[in-house]
Structures are given as structure tokens and as C-alpha cells.
Amino acid sequence: MKEIILNYYQIEKHTAIIAMLIGFSFIVAGSILFWKFRELPLQKGLMYAIFVAGMFFAIGGYAYIFQVNKSLIETELLQNTASELHKNELTRINKVLSSSHKVSSILFTVLYLQVSAFILFHLKVIAKMRLFSVEIQVFI
């Protein structure tokens, strides 16, 4: 049982390294967009978004590697039986799953709001809305 848990943490560590590499590639892509197309506002806006996303991936991957290394050391030092390890891992996994559902819901909502704001404000769309039987026109 202990070997399975240690193998799981090793796989998580490799996944975090991949996330860091994706983050670094986003940072490079954002920098290239900035140096090549700095006059165009769309590419400049994309550069900021890609660069910030790359920073999040890189920092998040590094922090997760740190956390996984700590969990690996704790698991190696445990002298528990298989049933105690199983119980500890089940409670940890339940916490992870409940928090990841909340975070993914928040991220999806933020993404939806960002796409909606982009469509309404950056494409110069005339938005017509009916609110309490009053027609509102927004010219941007």
C-alpha cells in the first residue's frame, strides 16, 4: 500500500514539472508577442494574459512540487499499517476533491465573465438588453 502511495506522489511530481514547463513556454510566447507585435493592441493584450497565465502555471507548479516533496517525506516516515494508510489517504482525497470542485466552479465562472466582457466591450458590439421592459442600448 505504501508503495502505491509513493508512486502516486511521484506521478504528481512529474505532472507539476509539466505544468512548470507549460508556464515557462507561456512566458516565452508572451514575451515573443510583446517584442514582435507591441504596436497592435490585441496582441499586446494577449501578451499580458499569456504572460500572467504562464506565471500562474510556473509558480503553481513549483509550489505543488514543494508540497508533493513534503508529502513524500511524510509518507516514507510513516510506520502505519495498510488500513491506517488507506484511511488517511481517503480523508485527504475527499478534502482534495471537495476543494477542487469549488475552485473549478469559481474558475469557470471567472472565465465565462471574462469572455462575456471581451465580447461586449472589445468587439465594439451594440448591446441591446431588455430590463424591466425598458430597452437599453449600449454603444461602445
Tab-separated table of C-alpha atoms in Angstrom:
chain	number	residue	atom	x	y	z
A	1	MET	CA	0.000	0.000	0.000
A	2	LYS	CA	2.813	2.372	0.888
A	3	GLU	CA	4.497	1.776	-2.479
A	4	ILE	CA	1.291	2.679	-4.319
A	5	ILE	CA	1.022	5.969	-2.433
A	6	LEU	CA	4.691	6.793	-3.056
A	7	ASN	CA	4.245	6.007	-6.762
A	8	TYR	CA	1.199	8.306	-6.845
A	9	TYR	CA	3.228	11.169	-5.363
A	10	GLN	CA	5.992	10.610	-7.922
A	11	ILE	CA	3.451	10.858	-10.742
A	12	GLU	CA	2.043	14.052	-9.186
A	13	LYS	CA	5.550	15.467	-9.059
A	14	HIS	CA	6.044	14.769	-12.774
A	15	THR	CA	2.711	16.431	-13.529
A	16	ALA	CA	3.802	19.536	-11.620
A	17	ILE	CA	7.030	19.640	-13.618
A	18	ILE	CA	4.979	19.536	-16.832
A	19	ALA	CA	2.842	22.423	-15.502
A	20	MET	CA	6.020	24.418	-14.825
A	21	LEU	CA	7.255	23.757	-18.368
A	22	ILE	CA	3.913	24.881	-19.797
A	23	GLY	CA	4.167	28.025	-17.679
A	24	PHE	CA	7.662	28.790	-18.953
A	25	SER	CA	6.531	28.248	-22.555
A	26	PHE	CA	3.613	30.672	-21.969
A	27	ILE	CA	6.058	33.234	-20.582
A	28	VAL	CA	8.271	32.850	-23.670
A	29	ALA	CA	5.252	33.087	-26.022
A	30	GLY	CA	4.033	36.223	-24.234
A	31	SER	CA	7.475	37.791	-24.491
A	32	ILE	CA	7.666	36.992	-28.213
A	33	LEU	CA	4.247	38.568	-28.754
A	34	PHE	CA	5.385	41.651	-26.884
A	35	TRP	CA	8.611	42.113	-28.856
A	36	LYS	CA	7.186	41.273	-32.290
A	37	PHE	CA	3.732	42.890	-32.162
A	38	ARG	CA	3.889	45.573	-29.489
A	39	GLU	CA	2.072	48.148	-31.664
A	40	LEU	CA	-1.105	46.089	-32.092
A	41	PRO	CA	-3.453	46.349	-29.092
A	42	LEU	CA	-4.926	42.840	-29.448
A	43	GLN	CA	-1.518	41.158	-29.382
A	44	LYS	CA	-0.415	43.388	-26.531
A	45	GLY	CA	-3.495	42.343	-24.539
A	46	LEU	CA	-2.875	38.698	-25.399
A	47	MET	CA	0.715	39.090	-24.257
A	48	TYR	CA	-0.370	40.216	-20.804
A	49	ALA	CA	-2.873	37.378	-20.461
A	50	ILE	CA	-0.446	34.717	-21.688
A	51	PHE	CA	2.397	36.063	-19.534
A	52	VAL	CA	0.253	36.124	-16.369
A	53	ALA	CA	-1.090	32.625	-17.114
A	54	GLY	CA	2.487	31.433	-17.546
A	55	MET	CA	3.444	32.935	-14.206
A	56	PHE	CA	0.496	31.178	-12.535
A	57	PHE	CA	1.451	27.840	-14.102
A	58	ALA	CA	5.139	28.190	-13.222
A	59	ILE	CA	4.594	29.358	-9.632
A	60	GLY	CA	1.777	26.870	-9.065
A	61	GLY	CA	3.873	24.005	-10.426
A	62	TYR	CA	6.803	24.929	-8.215
A	63	ALA	CA	4.596	25.243	-5.122
A	64	TYR	CA	2.974	21.889	-5.884
A	65	ILE	CA	6.389	20.225	-6.254
A	66	PHE	CA	7.293	21.594	-2.826
A	67	GLN	CA	4.030	20.218	-1.363
A	68	VAL	CA	4.467	16.804	-3.006
A	69	ASN	CA	8.038	16.520	-1.729
A	70	LYS	CA	6.768	17.239	1.781
A	71	SER	CA	4.043	14.579	1.402
A	72	LEU	CA	6.595	12.084	0.065
A	73	ILE	CA	8.811	12.557	3.118
A	74	GLU	CA	5.844	12.254	5.497
A	75	THR	CA	4.640	9.071	3.801
A	76	GLU	CA	8.095	7.486	3.856
A	77	LEU	CA	8.426	8.192	7.578
A	78	LEU	CA	5.048	6.665	8.454
A	79	GLN	CA	5.129	3.301	10.140
A	80	ASN	CA	1.379	2.735	9.911
A	81	THR	CA	-0.385	-0.373	8.782
A	82	ALA	CA	-2.059	-0.601	5.393
A	83	SER	CA	-5.542	0.079	6.803
A	84	GLU	CA	-4.369	3.222	8.634
A	85	LEU	CA	-2.649	4.484	5.478
A	86	HIS	CA	-5.793	3.746	3.476
A	87	LYS	CA	-7.958	5.681	5.944
A	88	ASN	CA	-5.561	8.658	5.979
A	89	GLU	CA	-5.424	8.786	2.195
A	90	LEU	CA	-9.208	8.540	1.846
A	91	THR	CA	-9.753	11.565	4.089
A	92	ARG	CA	-7.069	13.513	2.215
A	93	ILE	CA	-8.531	12.644	-1.182
A	94	ASN	CA	-12.040	13.642	-0.063
A	95	LYS	CA	-10.699	17.049	1.011
A	96	VAL	CA	-8.879	17.480	-2.295
A	97	LEU	CA	-11.904	16.550	-4.369
A	98	SER	CA	-14.267	18.867	-2.499
A	99	SER	CA	-11.885	21.820	-2.742
A	100	SER	CA	-11.056	21.170	-6.412
A	101	HIS	CA	-14.763	21.217	-7.299
A	102	LYS	CA	-15.164	24.606	-5.627
A	103	VAL	CA	-12.082	26.027	-7.321
A	104	SER	CA	-13.075	24.720	-10.753
A	105	SER	CA	-16.542	26.245	-10.377
A	106	ILE	CA	-15.024	29.611	-9.486
A	107	LEU	CA	-12.550	29.450	-12.374
A	108	PHE	CA	-15.278	28.533	-14.872
A	109	THR	CA	-17.396	31.459	-13.659
A	110	VAL	CA	-14.463	33.863	-13.994
A	111	LEU	CA	-13.715	32.543	-17.493
A	112	TYR	CA	-17.351	32.972	-18.506
A	113	LEU	CA	-17.390	36.549	-17.218
A	114	GLN	CA	-14.129	37.373	-18.996
A	115	VAL	CA	-15.358	36.019	-22.323
A	116	SER	CA	-18.627	37.905	-21.922
A	117	ALA	CA	-16.776	41.131	-21.114
A	118	PHE	CA	-14.498	40.612	-24.116
A	119	ILE	CA	-17.446	40.134	-26.438
A	120	LEU	CA	-19.338	43.130	-25.071
A	121	PHE	CA	-16.521	45.637	-24.688
A	122	HIS	CA	-13.704	44.766	-27.097
A	123	LEU	CA	-15.538	43.846	-30.265
A	124	LYS	CA	-17.469	47.139	-30.323
A	125	VAL	CA	-20.801	45.372	-30.278
A	126	ILE	CA	-24.057	47.265	-29.820
A	127	ALA	CA	-25.663	45.505	-26.920
A	128	LYS	CA	-29.423	45.684	-26.558
A	129	MET	CA	-30.881	44.487	-23.320
A	130	ARG	CA	-34.420	44.446	-22.014
A	131	LEU	CA	-34.529	45.151	-18.325
A	132	PHE	CA	-37.935	45.532	-16.666
A	133	SER	CA	-39.499	46.277	-20.067
A	134	VAL	CA	-37.081	49.183	-20.670
A	135	GLU	CA	-34.821	48.891	-23.686
A	136	ILE	CA	-31.226	49.865	-23.023
A	137	GLN	CA	-28.722	50.409	-25.822
A	138	VAL	CA	-25.059	50.444	-25.055
A	139	PHE	CA	-22.753	51.934	-27.693
A	140	ILE	CA	-19.129	51.143	-27.172
